Tab-separated table of N, CA, C and O in Angstrom:
chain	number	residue	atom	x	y	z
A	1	UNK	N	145.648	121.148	74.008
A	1	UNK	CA	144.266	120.856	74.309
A	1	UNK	C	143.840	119.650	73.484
A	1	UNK	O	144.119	119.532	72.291
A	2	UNK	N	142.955	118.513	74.388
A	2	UNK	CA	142.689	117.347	73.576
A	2	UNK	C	141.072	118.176	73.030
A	2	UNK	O	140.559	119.197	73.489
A	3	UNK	N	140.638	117.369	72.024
A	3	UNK	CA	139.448	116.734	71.828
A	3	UNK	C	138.746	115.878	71.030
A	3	UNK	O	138.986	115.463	69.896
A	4	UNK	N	137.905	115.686	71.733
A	4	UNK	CA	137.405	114.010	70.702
A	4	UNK	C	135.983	114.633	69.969
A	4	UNK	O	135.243	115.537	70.356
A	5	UNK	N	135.911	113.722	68.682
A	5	UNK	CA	135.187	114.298	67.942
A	5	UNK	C	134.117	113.233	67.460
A	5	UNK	O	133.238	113.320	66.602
A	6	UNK	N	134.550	112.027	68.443
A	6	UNK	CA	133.947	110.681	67.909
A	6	UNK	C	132.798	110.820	68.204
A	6	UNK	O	132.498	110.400	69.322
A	7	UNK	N	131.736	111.422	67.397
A	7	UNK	CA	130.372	111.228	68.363
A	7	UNK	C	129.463	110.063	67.746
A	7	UNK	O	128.239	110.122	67.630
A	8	UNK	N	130.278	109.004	67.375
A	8	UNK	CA	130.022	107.859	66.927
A	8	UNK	C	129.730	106.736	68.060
A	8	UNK	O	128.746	106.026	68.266
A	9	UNK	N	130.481	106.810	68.449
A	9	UNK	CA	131.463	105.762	69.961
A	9	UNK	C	131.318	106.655	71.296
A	9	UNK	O	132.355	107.260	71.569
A	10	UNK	N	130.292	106.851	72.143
A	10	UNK	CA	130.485	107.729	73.250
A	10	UNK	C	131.425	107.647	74.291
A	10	UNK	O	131.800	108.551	75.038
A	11	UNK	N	131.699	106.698	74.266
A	11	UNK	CA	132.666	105.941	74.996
A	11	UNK	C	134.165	106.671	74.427
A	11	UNK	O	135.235	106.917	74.984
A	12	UNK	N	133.805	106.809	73.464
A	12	UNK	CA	135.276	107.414	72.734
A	12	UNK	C	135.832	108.620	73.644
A	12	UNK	O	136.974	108.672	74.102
A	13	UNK	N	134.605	109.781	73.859
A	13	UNK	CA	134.530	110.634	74.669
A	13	UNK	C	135.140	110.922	76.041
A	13	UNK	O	135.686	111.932	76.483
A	14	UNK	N	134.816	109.430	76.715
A	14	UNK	CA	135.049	109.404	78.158
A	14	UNK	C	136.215	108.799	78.034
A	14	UNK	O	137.172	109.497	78.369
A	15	UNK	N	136.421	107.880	77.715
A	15	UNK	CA	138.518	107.837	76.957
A	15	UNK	C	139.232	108.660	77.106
A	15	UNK	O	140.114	108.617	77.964
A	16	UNK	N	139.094	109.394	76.507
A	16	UNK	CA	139.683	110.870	76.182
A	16	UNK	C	139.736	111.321	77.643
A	16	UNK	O	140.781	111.377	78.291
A	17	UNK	N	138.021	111.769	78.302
A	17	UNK	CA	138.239	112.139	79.306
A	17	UNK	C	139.558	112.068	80.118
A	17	UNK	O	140.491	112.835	80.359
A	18	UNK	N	139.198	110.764	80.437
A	18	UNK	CA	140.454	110.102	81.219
A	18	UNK	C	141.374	110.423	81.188
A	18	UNK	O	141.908	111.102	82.065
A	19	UNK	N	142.063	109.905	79.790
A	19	UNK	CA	143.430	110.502	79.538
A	19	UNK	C	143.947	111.919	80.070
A	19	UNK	O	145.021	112.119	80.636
A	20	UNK	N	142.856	112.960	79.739
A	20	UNK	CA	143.132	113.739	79.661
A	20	UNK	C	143.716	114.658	81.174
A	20	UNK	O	144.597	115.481	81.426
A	21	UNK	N	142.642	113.945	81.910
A	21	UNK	CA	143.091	113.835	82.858
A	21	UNK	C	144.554	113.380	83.726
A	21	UNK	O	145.220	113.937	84.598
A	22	UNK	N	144.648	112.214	83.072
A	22	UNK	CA	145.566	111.496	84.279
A	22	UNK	C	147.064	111.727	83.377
A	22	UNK	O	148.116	111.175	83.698
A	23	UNK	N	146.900	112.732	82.096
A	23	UNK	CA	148.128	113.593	81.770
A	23	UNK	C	147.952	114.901	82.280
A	23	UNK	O	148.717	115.736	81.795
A	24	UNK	N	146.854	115.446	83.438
A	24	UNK	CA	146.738	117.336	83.101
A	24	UNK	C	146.886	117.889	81.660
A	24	UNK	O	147.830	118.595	81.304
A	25	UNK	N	145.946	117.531	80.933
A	25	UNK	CA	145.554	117.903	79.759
A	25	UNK	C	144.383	118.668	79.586
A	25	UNK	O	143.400	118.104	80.065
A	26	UNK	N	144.106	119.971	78.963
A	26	UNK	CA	143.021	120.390	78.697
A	26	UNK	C	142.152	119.941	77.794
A	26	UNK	O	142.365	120.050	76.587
A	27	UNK	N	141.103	119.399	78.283
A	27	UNK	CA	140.126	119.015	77.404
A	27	UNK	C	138.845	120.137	77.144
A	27	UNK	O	138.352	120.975	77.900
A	28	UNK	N	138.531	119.754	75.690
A	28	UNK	CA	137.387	120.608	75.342
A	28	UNK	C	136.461	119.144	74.807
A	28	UNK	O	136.685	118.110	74.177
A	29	UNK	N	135.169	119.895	75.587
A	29	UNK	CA	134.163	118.539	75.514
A	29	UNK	C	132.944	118.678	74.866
A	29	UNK	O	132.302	117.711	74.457
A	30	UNK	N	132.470	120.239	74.712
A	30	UNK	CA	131.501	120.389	74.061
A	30	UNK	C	130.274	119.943	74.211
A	30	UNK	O	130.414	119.005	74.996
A	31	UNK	N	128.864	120.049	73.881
A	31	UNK	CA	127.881	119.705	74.042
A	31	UNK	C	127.024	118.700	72.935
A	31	UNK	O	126.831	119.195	71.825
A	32	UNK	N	126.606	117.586	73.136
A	32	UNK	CA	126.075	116.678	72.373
A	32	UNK	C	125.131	116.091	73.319
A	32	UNK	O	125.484	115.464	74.318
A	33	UNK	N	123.548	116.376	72.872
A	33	UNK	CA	122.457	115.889	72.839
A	33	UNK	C	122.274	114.138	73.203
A	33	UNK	O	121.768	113.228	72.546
A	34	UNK	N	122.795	114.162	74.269
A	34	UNK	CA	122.998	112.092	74.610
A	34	UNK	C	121.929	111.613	73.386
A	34	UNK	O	122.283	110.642	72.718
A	35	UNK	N	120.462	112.344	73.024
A	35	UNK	CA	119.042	111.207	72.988
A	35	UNK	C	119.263	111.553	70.914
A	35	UNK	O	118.728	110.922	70.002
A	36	UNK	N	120.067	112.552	70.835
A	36	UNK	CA	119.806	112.616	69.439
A	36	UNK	C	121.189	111.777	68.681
A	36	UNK	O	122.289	111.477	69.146
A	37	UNK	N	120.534	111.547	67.222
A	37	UNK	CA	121.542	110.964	66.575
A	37	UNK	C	122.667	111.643	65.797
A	37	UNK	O	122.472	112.429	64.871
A	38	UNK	N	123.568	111.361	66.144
A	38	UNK	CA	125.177	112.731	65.597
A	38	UNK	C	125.643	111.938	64.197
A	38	UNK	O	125.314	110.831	63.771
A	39	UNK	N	126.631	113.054	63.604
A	39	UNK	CA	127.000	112.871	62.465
A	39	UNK	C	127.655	114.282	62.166
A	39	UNK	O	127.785	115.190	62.987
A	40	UNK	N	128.077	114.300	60.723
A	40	UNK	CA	129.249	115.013	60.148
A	40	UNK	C	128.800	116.559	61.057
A	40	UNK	O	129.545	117.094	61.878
A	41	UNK	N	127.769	116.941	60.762
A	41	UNK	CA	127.610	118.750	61.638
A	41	UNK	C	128.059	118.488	62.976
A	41	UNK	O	128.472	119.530	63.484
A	42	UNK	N	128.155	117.259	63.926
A	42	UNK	CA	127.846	117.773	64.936
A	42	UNK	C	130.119	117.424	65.476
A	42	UNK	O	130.903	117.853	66.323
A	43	UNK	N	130.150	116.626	64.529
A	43	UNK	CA	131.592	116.741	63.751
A	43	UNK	C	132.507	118.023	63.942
A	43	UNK	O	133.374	118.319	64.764
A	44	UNK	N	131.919	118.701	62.770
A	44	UNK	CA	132.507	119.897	62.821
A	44	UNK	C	132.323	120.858	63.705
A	44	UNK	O	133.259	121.402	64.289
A	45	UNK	N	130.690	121.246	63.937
A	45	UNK	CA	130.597	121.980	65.207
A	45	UNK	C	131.957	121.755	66.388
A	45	UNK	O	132.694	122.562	66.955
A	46	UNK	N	131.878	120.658	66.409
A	46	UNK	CA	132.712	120.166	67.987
A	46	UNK	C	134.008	120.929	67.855
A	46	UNK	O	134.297	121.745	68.731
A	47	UNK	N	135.040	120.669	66.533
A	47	UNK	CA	135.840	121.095	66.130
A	47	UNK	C	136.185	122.192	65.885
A	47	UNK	O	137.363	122.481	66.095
A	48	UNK	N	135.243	123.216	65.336
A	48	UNK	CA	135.684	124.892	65.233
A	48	UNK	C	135.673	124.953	66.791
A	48	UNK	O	136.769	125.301	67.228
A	49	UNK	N	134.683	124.697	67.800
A	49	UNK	CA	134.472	124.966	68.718
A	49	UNK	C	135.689	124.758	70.102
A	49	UNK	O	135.910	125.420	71.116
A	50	UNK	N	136.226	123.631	69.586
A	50	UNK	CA	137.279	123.505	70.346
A	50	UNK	C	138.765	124.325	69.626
A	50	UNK	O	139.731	124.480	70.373
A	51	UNK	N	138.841	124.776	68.276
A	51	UNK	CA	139.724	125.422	67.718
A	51	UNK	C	139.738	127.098	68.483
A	51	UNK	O	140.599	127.869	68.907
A	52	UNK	N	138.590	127.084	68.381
A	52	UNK	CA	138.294	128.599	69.229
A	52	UNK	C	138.582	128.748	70.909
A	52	UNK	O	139.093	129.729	71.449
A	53	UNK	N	138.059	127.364	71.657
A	53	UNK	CA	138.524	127.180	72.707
A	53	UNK	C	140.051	127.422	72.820
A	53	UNK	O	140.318	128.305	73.636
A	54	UNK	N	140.745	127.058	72.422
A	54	UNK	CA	142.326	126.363	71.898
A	54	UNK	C	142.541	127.972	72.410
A	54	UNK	O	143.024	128.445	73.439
A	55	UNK	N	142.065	128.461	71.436
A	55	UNK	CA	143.297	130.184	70.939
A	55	UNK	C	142.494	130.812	71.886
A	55	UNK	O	142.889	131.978	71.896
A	56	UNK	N	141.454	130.673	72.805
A	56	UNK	CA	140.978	131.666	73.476
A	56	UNK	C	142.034	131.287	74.704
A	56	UNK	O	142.376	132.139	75.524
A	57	UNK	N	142.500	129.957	74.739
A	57	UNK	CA	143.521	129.741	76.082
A	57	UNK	C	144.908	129.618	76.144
A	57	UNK	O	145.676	129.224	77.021
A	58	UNK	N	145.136	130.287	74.372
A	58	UNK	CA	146.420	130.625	74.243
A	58	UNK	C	147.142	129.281	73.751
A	58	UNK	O	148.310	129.262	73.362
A	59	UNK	N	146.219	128.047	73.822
A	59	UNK	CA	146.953	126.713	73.388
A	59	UNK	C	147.059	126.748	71.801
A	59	UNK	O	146.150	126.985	71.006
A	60	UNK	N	148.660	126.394	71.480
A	60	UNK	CA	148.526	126.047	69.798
A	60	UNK	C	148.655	124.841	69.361
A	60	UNK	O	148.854	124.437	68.215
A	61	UNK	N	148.538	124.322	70.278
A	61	UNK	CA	148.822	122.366	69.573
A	61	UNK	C	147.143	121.772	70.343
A	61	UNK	O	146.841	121.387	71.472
A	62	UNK	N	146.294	121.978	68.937
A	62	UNK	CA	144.913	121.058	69.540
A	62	UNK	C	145.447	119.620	69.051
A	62	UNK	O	146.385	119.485	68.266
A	63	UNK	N	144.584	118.379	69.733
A	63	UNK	CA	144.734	117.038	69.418
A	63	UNK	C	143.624	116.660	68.942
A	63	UNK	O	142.831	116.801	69.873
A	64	UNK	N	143.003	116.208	67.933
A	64	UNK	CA	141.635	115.766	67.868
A	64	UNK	C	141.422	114.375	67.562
A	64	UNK	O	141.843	113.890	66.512
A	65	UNK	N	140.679	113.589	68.575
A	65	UNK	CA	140.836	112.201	68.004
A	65	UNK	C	139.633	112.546	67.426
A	65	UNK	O	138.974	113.556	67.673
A	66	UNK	N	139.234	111.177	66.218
A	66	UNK	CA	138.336	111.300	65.628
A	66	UNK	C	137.487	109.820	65.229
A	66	UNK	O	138.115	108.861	65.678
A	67	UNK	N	136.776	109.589	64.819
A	67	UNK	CA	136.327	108.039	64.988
A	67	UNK	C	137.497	107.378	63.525
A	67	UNK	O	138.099	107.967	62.627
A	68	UNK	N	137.369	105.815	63.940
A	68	UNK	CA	138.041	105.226	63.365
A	68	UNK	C	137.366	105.818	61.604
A	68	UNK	O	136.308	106.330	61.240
A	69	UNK	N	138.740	105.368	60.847
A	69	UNK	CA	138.322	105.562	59.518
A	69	UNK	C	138.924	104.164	58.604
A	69	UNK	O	140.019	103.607	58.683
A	70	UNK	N	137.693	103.854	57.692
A	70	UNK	CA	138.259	103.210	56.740
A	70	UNK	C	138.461	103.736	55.192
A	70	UNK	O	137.813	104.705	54.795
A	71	UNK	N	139.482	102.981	54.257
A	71	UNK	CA	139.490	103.795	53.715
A	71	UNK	C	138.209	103.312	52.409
A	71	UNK	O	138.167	103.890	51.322
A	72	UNK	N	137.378	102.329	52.742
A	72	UNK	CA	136.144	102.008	52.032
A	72	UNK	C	134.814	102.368	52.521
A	72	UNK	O	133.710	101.904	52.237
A	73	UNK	N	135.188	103.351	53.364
A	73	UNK	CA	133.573	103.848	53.595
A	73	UNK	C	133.759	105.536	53.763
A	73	UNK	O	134.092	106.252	54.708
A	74	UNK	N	133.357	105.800	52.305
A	74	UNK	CA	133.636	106.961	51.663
A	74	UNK	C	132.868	107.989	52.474
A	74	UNK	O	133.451	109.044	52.224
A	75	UNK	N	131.921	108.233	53.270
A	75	UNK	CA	130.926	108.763	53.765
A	75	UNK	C	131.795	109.393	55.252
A	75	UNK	O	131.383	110.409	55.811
A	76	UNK	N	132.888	108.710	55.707
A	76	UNK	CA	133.860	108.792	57.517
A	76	UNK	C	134.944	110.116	56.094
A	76	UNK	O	134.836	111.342	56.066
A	77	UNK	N	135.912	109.172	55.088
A	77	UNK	CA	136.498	109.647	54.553
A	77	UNK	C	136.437	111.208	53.530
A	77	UNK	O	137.398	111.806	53.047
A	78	UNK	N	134.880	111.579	53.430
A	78	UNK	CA	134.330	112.911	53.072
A	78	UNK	C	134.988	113.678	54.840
A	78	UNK	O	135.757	114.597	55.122
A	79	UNK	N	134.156	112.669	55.666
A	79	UNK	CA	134.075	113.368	56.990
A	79	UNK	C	135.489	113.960	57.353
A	79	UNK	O	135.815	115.076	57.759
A	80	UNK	N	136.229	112.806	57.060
A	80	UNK	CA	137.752	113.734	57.765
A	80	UNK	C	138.402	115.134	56.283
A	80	UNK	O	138.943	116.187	56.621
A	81	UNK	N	138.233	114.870	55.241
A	81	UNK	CA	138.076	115.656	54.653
A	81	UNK	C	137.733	117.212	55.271
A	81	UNK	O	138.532	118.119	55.504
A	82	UNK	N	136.389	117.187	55.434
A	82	UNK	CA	135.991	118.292	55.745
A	82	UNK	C	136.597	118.726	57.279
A	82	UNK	O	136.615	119.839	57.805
A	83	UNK	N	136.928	117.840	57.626
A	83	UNK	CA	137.665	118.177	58.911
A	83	UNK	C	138.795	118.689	59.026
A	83	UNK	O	138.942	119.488	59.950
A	84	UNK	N	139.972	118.389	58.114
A	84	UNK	CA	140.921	118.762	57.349
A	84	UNK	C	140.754	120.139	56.912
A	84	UNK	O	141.377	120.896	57.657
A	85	UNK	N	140.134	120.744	55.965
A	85	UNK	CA	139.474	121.674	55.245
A	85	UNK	C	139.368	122.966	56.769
A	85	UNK	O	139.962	124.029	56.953
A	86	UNK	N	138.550	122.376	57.431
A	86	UNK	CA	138.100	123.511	58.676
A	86	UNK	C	139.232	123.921	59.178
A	86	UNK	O	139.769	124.996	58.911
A	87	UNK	N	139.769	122.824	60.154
A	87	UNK	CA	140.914	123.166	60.856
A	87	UNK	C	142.130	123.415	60.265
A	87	UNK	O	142.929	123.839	61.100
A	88	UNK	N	142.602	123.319	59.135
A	88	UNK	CA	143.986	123.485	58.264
A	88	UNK	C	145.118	123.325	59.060
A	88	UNK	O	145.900	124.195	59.441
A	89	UNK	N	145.131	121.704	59.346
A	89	UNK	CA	146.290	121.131	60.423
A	89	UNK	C	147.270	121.696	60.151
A	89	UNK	O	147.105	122.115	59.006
A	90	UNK	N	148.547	122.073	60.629
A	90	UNK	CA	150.192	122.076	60.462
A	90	UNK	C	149.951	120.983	60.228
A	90	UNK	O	149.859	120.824	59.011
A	91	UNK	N	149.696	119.575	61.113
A	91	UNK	CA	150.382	118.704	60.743
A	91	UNK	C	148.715	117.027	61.118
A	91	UNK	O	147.659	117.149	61.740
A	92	UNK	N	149.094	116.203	60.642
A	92	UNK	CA	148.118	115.433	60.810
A	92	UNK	C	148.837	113.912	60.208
A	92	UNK	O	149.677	113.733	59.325
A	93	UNK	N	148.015	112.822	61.213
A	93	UNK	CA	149.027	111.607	61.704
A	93	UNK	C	147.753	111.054	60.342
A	93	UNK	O	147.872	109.833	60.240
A	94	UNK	N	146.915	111.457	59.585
A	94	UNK	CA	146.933	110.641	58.506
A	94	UNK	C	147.647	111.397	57.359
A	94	UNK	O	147.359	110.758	56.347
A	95	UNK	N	148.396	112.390	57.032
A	95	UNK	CA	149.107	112.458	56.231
A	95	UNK	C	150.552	112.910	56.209
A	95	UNK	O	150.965	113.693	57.064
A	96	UNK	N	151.037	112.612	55.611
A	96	UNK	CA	152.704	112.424	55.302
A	96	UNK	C	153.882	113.298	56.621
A	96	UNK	O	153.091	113.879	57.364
A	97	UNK	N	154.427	113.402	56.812
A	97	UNK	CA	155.297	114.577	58.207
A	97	UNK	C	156.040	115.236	56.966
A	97	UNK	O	156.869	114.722	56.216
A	98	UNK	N	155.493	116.557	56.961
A	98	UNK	CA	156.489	117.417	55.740
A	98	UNK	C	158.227	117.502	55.925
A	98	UNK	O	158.909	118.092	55.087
């Protein structure tokens, strides 16, 4: 199961869509307020939410893209942090392949 978590870039969203599509991929898309402004809660929300999606459909490999990160803007880098923290990857393409 994909999902995108960029609720930075909406566009990021419909990307994904796509893809997800034109692999038969399950996507979890979740709900975000087009008129309001998003950030780290609406972050994580997205994420347990699609973790729960995941195991309610029996999928064990979620994908989550997430907005770009630098590593000088400490405020994205808390963000994946806590993102890290929630979901407790097996495995994740910003750190090391055990």
């Amino acid at each position: 199961m994909l999902v995108s978590v960029d609720v930075y870039r909406p566009a990021a969203r419909q990307q994904l869509r796509i893809v997800a599509e034109s692999i038969g991929a399950q996507l979890y898309e979740g709900k975000l307020d087009p008129a309001a402004q998003h950030g780290t809660d609406d972050v994580l929300r997205l994420a347990k939410e699609a973790k729960r999606e995941a195991a309610s459909f029996g999928c064990d490999i979620l994908i989550v893209d997430t907005a770009g990160r630098n590593q000088i803007d400490a405020a994205l880098m808390d963000e994946m942090a806590a993102l890290k923290k929630l979901l407790n990857p097996a495995r994740s393409s910003s750190s090391p392949t055990p």
